[in-house]
Short mmCIF file of C-alpha atoms in Angstrom, two decimals:
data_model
loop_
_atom_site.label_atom_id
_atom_site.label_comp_id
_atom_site.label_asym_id
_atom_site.label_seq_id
_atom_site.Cartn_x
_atom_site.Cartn_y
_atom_site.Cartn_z
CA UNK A 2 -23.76 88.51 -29.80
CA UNK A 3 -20.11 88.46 -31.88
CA UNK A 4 -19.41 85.79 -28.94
CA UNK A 5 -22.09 83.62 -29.40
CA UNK A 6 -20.61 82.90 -33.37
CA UNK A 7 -17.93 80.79 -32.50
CA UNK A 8 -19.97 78.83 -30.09
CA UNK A 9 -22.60 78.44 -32.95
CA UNK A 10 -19.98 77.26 -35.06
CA UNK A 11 -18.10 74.80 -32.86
CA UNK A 12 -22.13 73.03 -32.12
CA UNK A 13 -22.26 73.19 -36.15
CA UNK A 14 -19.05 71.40 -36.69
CA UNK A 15 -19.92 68.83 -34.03
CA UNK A 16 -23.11 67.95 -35.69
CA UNK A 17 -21.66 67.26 -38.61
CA UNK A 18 -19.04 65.12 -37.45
CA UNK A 19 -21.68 62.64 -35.60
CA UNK A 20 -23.70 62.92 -39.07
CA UNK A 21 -20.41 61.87 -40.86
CA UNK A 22 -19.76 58.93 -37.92
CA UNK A 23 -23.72 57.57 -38.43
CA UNK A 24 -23.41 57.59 -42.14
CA UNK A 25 -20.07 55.90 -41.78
CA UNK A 26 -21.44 53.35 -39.59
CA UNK A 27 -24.39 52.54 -41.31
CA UNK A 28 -23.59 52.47 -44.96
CA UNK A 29 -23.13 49.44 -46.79
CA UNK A 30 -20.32 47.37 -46.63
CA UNK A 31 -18.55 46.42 -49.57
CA UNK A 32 -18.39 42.03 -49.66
CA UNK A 33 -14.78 40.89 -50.18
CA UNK A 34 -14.67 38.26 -53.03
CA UNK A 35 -12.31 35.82 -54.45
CA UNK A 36 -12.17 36.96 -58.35
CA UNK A 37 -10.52 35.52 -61.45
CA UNK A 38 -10.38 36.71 -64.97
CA UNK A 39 -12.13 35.38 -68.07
CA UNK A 40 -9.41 34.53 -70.52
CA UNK A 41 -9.00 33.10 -73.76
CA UNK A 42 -6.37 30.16 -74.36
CA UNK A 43 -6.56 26.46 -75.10
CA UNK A 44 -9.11 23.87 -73.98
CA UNK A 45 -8.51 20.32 -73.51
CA UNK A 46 -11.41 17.72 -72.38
CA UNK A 47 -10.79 14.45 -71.06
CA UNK A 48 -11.75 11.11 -69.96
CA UNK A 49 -9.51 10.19 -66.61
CA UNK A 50 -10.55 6.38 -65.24
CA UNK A 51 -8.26 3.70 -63.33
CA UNK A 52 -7.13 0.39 -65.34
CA UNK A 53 -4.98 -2.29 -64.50
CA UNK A 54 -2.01 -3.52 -67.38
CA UNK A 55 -2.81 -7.21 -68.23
CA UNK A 56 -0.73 -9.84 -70.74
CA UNK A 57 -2.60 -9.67 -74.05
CA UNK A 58 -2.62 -13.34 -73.97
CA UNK A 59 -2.06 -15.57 -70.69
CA UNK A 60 -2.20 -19.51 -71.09
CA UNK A 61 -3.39 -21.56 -68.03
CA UNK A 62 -1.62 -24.91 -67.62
CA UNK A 63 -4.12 -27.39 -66.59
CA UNK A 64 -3.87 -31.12 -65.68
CA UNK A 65 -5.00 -33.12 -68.68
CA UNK A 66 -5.98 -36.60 -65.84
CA UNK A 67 -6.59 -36.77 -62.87
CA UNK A 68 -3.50 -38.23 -60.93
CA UNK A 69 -1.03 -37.56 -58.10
CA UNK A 70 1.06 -34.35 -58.76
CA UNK A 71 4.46 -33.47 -57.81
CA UNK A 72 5.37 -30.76 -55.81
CA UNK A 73 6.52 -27.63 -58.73
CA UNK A 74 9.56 -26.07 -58.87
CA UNK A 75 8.21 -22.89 -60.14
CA UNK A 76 8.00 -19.35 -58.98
CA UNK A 77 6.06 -16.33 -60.04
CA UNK A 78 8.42 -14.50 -61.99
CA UNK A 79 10.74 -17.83 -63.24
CA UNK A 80 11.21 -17.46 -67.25
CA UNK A 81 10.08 -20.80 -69.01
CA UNK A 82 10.78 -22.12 -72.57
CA UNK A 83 8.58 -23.81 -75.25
CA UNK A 84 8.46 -27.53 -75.12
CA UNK A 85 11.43 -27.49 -72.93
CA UNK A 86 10.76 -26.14 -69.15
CA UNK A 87 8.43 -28.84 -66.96
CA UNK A 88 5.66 -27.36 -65.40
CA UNK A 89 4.56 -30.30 -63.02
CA UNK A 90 4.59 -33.96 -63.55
CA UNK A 91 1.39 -35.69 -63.20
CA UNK A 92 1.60 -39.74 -61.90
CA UNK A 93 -1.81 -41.23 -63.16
CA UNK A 94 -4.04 -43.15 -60.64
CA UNK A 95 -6.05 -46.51 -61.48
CA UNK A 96 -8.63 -47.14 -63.28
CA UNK A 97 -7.13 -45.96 -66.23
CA UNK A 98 -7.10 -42.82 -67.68
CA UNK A 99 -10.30 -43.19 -69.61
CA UNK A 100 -12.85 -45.61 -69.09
CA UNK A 101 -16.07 -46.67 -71.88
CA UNK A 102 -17.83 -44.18 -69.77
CA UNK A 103 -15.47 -41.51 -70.31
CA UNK A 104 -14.65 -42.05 -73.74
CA UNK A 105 -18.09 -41.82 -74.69
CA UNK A 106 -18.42 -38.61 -73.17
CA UNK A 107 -15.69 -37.30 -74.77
CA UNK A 108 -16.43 -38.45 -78.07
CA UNK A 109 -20.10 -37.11 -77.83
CA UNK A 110 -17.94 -33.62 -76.80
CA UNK A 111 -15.16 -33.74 -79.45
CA UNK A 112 -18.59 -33.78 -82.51
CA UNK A 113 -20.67 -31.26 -80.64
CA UNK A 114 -17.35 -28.99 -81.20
CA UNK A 115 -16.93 -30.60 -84.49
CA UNK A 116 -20.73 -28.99 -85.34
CA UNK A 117 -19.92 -25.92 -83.58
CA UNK A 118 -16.74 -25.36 -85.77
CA UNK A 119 -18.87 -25.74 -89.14
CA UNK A 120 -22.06 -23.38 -87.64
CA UNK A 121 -19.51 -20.76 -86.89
CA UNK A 122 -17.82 -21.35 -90.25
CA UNK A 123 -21.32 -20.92 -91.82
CA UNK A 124 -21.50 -17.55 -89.60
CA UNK A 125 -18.44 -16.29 -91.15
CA UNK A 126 -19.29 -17.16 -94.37
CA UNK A 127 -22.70 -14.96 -93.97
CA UNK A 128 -21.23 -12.08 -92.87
CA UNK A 129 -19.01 -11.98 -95.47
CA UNK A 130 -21.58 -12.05 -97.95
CA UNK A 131 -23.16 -9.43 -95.72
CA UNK A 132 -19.89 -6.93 -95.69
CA UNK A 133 -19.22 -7.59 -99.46
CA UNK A 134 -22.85 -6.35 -100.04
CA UNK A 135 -22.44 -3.41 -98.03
CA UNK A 136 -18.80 -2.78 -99.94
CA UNK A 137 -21.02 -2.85 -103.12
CA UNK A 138 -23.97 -0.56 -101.53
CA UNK A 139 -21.21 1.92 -100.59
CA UNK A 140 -19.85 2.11 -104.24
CA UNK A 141 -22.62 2.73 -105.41
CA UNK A 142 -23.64 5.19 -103.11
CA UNK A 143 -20.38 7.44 -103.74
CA UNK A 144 -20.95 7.34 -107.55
CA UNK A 145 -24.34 8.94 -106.93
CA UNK A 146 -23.01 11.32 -104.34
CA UNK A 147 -20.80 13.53 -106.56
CA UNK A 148 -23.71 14.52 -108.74
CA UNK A 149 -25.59 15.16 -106.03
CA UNK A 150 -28.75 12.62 -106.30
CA UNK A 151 -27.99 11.17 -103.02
CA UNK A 152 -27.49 12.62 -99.71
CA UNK A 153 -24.53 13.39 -97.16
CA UNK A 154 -26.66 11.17 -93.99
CA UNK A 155 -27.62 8.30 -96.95
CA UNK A 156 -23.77 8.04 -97.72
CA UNK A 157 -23.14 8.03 -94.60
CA UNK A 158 -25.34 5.53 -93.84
CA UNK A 159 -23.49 3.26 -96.04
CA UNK A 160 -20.22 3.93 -94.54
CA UNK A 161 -22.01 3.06 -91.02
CA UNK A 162 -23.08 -0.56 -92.39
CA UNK A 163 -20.04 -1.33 -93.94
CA UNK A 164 -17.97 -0.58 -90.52
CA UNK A 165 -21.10 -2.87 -88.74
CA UNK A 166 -20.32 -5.55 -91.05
CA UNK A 167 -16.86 -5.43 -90.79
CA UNK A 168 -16.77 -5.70 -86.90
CA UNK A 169 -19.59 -8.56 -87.47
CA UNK A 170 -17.10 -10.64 -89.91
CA UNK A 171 -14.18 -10.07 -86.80
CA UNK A 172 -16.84 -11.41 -83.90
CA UNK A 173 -17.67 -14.05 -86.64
CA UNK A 174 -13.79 -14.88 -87.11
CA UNK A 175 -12.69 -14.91 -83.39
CA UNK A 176 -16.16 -17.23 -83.05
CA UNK A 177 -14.52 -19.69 -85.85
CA UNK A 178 -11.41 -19.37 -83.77
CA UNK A 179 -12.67 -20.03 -80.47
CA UNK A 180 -14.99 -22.77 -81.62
CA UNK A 181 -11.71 -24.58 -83.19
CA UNK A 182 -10.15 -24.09 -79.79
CA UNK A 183 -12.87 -26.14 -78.29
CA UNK A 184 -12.38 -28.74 -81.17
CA UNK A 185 -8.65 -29.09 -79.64
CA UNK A 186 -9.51 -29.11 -76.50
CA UNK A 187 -11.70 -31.86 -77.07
CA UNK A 188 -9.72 -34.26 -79.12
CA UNK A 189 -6.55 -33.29 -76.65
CA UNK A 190 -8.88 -34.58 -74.18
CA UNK A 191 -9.19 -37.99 -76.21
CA UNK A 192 -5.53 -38.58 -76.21
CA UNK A 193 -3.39 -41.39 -73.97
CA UNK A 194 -0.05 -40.48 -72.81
CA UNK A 195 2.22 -41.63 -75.31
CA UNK A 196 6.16 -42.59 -74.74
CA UNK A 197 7.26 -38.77 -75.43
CA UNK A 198 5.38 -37.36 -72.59
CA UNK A 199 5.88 -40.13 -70.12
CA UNK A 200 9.06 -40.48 -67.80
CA UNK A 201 9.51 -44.03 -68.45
CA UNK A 202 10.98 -44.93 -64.67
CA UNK A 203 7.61 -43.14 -63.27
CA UNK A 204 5.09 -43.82 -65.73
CA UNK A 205 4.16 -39.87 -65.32
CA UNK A 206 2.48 -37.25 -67.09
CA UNK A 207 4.65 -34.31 -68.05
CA UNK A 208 3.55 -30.61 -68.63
CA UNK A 209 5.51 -28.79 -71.04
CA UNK A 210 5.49 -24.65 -70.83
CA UNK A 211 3.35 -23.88 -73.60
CA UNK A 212 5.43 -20.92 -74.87
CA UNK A 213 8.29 -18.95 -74.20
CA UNK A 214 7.87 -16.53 -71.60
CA UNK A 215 7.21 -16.03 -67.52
CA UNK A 216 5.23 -17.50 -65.05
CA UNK A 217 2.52 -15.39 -63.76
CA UNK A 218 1.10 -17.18 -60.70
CA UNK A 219 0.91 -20.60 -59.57
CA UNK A 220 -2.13 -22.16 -58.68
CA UNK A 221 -1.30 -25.31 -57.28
CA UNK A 222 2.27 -25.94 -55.58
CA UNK A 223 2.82 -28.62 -53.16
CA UNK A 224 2.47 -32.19 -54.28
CA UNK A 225 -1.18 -33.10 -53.90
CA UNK A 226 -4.06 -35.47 -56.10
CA UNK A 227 -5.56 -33.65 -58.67
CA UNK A 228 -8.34 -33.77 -61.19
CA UNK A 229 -8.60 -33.39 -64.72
CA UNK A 230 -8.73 -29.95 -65.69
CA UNK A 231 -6.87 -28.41 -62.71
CA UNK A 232 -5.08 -25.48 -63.32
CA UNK A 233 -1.49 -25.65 -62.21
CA UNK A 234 0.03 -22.31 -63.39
CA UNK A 235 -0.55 -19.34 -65.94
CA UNK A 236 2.34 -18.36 -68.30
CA UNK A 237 2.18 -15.62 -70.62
CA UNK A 238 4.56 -13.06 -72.28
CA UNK A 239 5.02 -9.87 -70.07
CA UNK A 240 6.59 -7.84 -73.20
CA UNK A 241 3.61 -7.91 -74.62
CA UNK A 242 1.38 -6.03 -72.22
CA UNK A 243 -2.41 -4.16 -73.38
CA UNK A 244 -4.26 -2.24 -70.74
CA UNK A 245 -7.76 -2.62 -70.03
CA UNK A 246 -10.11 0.32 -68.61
CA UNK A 247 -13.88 0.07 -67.85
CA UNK A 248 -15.16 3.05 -69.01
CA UNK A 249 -18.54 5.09 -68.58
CA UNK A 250 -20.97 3.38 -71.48
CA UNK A 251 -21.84 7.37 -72.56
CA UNK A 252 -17.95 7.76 -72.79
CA UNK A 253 -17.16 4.62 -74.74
CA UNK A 254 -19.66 6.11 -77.30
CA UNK A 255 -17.28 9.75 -77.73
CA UNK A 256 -14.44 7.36 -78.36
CA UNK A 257 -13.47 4.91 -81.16
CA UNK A 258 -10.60 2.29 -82.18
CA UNK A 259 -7.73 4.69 -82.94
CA UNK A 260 -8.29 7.19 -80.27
CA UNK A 261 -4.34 8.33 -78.51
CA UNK A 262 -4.62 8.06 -74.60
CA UNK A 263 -2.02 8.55 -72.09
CA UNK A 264 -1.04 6.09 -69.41
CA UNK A 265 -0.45 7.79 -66.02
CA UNK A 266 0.70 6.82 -62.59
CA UNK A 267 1.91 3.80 -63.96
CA UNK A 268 4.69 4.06 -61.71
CA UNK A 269 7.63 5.73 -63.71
CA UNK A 270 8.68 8.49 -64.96
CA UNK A 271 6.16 10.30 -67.68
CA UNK A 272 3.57 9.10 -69.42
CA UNK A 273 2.97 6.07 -71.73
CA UNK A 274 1.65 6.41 -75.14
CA UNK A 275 -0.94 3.92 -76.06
CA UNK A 276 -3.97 3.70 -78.67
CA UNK A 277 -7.44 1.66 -78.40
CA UNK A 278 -7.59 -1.15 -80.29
CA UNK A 279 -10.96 -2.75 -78.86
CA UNK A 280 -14.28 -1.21 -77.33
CA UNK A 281 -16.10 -4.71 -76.02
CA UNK A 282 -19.63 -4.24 -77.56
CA UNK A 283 -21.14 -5.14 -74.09
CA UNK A 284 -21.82 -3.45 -70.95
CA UNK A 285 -21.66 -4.64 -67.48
CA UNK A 286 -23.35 -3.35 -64.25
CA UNK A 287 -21.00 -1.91 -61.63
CA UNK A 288 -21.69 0.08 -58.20
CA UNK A 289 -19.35 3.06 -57.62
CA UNK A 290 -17.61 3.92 -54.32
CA UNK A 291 -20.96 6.32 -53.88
CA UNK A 292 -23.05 2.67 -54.15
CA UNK A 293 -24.62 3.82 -57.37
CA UNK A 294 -24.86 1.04 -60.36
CA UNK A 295 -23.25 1.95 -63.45
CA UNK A 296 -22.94 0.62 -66.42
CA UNK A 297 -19.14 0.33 -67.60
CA UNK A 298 -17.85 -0.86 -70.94
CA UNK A 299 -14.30 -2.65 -71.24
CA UNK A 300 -11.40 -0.68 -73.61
CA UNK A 301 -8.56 -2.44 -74.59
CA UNK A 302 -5.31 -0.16 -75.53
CA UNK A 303 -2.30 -1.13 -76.91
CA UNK A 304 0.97 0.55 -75.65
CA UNK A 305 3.00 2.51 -78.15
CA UNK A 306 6.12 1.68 -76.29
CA UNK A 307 7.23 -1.26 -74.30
CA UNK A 308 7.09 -0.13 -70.25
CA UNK A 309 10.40 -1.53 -68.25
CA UNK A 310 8.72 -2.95 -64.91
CA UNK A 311 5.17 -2.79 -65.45
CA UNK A 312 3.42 -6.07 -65.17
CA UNK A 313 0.57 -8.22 -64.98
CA UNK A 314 -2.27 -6.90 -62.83
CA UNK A 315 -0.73 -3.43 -62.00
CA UNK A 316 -3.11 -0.32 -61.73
CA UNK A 317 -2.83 2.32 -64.01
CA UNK A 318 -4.90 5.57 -64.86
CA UNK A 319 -5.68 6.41 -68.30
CA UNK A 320 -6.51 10.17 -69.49
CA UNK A 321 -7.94 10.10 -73.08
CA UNK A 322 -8.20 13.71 -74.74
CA UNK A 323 -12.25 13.67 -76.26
CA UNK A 324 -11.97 17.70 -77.33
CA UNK A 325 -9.75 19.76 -78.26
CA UNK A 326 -9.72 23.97 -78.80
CA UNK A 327 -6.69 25.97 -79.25
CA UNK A 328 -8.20 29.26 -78.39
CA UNK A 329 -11.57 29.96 -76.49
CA UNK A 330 -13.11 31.38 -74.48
CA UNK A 331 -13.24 30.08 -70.45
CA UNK A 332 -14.45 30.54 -67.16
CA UNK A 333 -13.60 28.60 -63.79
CA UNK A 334 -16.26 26.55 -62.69
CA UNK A 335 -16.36 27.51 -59.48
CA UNK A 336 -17.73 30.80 -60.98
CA UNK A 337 -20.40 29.28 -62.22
CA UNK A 338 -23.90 28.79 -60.10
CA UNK A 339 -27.57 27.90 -61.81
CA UNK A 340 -30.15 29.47 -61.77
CA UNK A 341 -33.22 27.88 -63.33
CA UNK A 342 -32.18 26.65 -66.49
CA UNK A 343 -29.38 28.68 -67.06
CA UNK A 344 -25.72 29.05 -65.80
CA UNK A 345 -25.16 32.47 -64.43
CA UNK A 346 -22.13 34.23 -62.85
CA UNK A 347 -21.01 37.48 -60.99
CA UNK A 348 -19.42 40.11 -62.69
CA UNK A 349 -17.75 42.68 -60.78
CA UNK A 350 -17.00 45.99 -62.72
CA UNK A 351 -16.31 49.59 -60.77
CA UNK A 352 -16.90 48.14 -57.49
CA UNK A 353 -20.76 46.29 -58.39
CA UNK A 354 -21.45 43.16 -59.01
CA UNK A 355 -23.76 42.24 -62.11
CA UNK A 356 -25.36 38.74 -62.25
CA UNK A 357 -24.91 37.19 -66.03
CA UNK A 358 -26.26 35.00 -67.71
CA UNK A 359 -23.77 33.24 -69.75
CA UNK A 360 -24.01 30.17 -72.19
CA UNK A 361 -21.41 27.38 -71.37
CA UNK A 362 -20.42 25.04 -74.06
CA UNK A 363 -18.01 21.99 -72.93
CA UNK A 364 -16.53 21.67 -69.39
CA UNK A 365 -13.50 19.45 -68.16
CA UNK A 366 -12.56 19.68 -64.53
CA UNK A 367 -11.23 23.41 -63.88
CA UNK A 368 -12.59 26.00 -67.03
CA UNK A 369 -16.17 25.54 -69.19
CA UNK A 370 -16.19 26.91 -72.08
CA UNK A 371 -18.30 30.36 -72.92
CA UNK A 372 -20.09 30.99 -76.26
CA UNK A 373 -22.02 34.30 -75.19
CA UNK A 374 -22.41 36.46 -72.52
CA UNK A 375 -18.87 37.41 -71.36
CA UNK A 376 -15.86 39.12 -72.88
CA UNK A 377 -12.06 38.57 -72.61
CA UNK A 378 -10.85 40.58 -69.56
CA UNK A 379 -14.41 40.13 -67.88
CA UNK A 380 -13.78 39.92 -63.61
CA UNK A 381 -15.89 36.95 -62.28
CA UNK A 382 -16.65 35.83 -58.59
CA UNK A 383 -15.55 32.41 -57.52
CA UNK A 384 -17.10 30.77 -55.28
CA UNK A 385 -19.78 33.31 -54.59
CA UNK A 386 -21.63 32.60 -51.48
CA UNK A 387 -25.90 33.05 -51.16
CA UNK A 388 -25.16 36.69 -49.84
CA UNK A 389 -24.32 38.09 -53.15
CA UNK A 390 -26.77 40.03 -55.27
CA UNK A 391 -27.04 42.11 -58.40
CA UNK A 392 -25.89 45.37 -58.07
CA UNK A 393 -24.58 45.21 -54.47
CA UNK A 394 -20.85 46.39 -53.48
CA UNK A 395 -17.61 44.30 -53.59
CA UNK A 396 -13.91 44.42 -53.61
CA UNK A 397 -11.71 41.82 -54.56
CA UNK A 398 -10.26 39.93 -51.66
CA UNK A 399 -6.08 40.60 -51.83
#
């Protein structure tokens, strides 16, 4: 019998060592997770979209007759001066320039812009009347606002018109403008040849450069018949560059004239400082990459700084900043997964993982922005995979 207690021992031991090796084997596993820490810094959000650099104002040099046209000397890239450098020379053809035909036709076109000059003259003048009105309104309406009989949305309100009518009186300005343009045009269009623009050995048409500056492209080079109207070259002034980016129509509306942006991947060194001037008050329908139609809205921004080597046409990516926060809270957005309505994330705290519910405020690309249900120092799951669940093990992955 004293033998038989070691035996009985030695059987006990075993037991329990297989009992160990089966609970070993078929507890749970603890998931390995990639983690990162809810922290509390500063917040930027921004608009990022691709835009090309353009000259602000770029003049096409057009044949004013039809005629035989010599063969240009100019390049892209050749600097030309006012009134001086000869863009082409244009040898007229028979009949002459302008028949009764002709004439008439131009005449009837030089009133019709002659009427459109005084209607948008008559435009101006009403929206004038219309700002000056609003001006008045708006008086008014801050005399009445310090005592308190009017309200914060009414005087603001008035504020709204006045800016409408402001930007109506521009539109009804650069209309005016434009309209007297056409006026030019068509009395330009009236006018023979005199002795000052003809080479009196070739009895040609000469076109001047119309201002001082570089020759973007050429549009017709080798010596060729053209018609009236044909565009020969454009010239414009390449230190005086704007950039133009088709926004997002629901962006456009977060931004206004005034907003800073910064030019990237312009191709030098840093970025380029520049400010909206313009947000074109149309939209127009474009299909992404994806092939889904957007509607995109034209901003116009004027650099800071002049930009050594950028030109005409060149691609550029602007980043404008539409939020700022210098301290909040923020969680990756890979931590982030929905469920129903409501953003939820992993917590993991003494080896268990908690699903959250959280409520995110703004987002850019990396961080959102939490206004309840997390902490500073709070250890959240990225990229958690369908296997999670609340309450079941994890370690961090190392």
């Amino acid at each position: 019998m004293k033998r038989s207690w070691p035996r009985r021992a030695g059987y006990a031991a075993a037991a329990l060592a297989v009992a160990g090796a089966a609970w070993w084997a078929l507890r749970e596993q603890p998931a390995q997770v990639d983690v990162a820490t809810v922290t509390e810094r500063s917040m930027r959000v921004t608009i990022r979209e691709e835009g090309i650099a353009r000259v602000r104002d770029v003049y096409a040099v057009s044949t004013p007759i039809a005629g035989h046209m010599s063969r240009t000397v100019l390049e892209e890239g050749d600097s030309v001066v006012a009134g001086k450098t000869i863009v082409a020379a244009i040898h007229p053809l028979d009949p002459p320039l302008i028949d009764r035909r002709t004439e008439a036709e131009l005449l009837a076109a030089r009133d019709a812009a002659r009427s459109g000059v005084g209607i948008a003259t008559s435009e101006l003048g009403r929206a004038e009347t219309s700002l000056k009105l609003a001006e008045e309104e708006l008086e008014r309406a801050l005399k009445l606002f310090g005592p308190g009989v009017i309200s914060e949305s009414t005087l603001q309100r008035n504020r709204n018109e006045v800016a409408l009518q402001r930007a109506a009186v521009d539109a009804a300005r650069a209309t005016v403008g434009y309209r007297q343009a056409e006026l030019a045009s068509a009395e330009a269009r009236l006018l023979q040849p005199n002795s000052a623009s003809r080479n009196a050995a070739d009895c040609c048409v000469t076109l001047l450069a119309p201002i001082d500056g570089t020759v973007l492209a050429v549009h017709t080079r080798s010596e060729q018949a053209v018609a009236a109207g044909a565009v020969v070259a454009e010239i414009g002034d390449t230190s005086k560059l704007e950039i133009v980016v088709d926004l997002l129509s629901a962006d456009a509306m977060r931004i206004a004239p005034g907003t800073k942006a910064d030019i990237l991947e312009w191709g030098g060194e840093g970025a380029l400082s520049a400010t909206v001037r313009k947000i074109d008050p149309a939209a127009f329908t474009k299909v992404s990459a994806l092939g889904i139609e957007e509607q995109r809205v034209n901003v116009v921004f004027d650099l800071d700084k002049g930009a050594p080597g950028l030109g005409h046409g060149f691609r550029v990516v602007a980043e404008l900043a539409i939020w700022d926060c210098p301290s909040c809270l923020q969680v990756p957005i890979s931590a982030l997964f929905r469920s129903g309505d409501t953003w939820r994330v992993f917590r993991l705290a003494e080896g268990r993982l908690s699903e959250i519910a959280v409520e995110i405020g703004r987002m850019n690309d990396e961080t959102a922005q939490v206004l309840r249900g997390l902490s500073p120092g709070d250890v959240v799951v990225v990229h958690p995979s369908d296997v999670l669940a609340d309450g079941s093990p994890a370690v961090a992955r190392h």
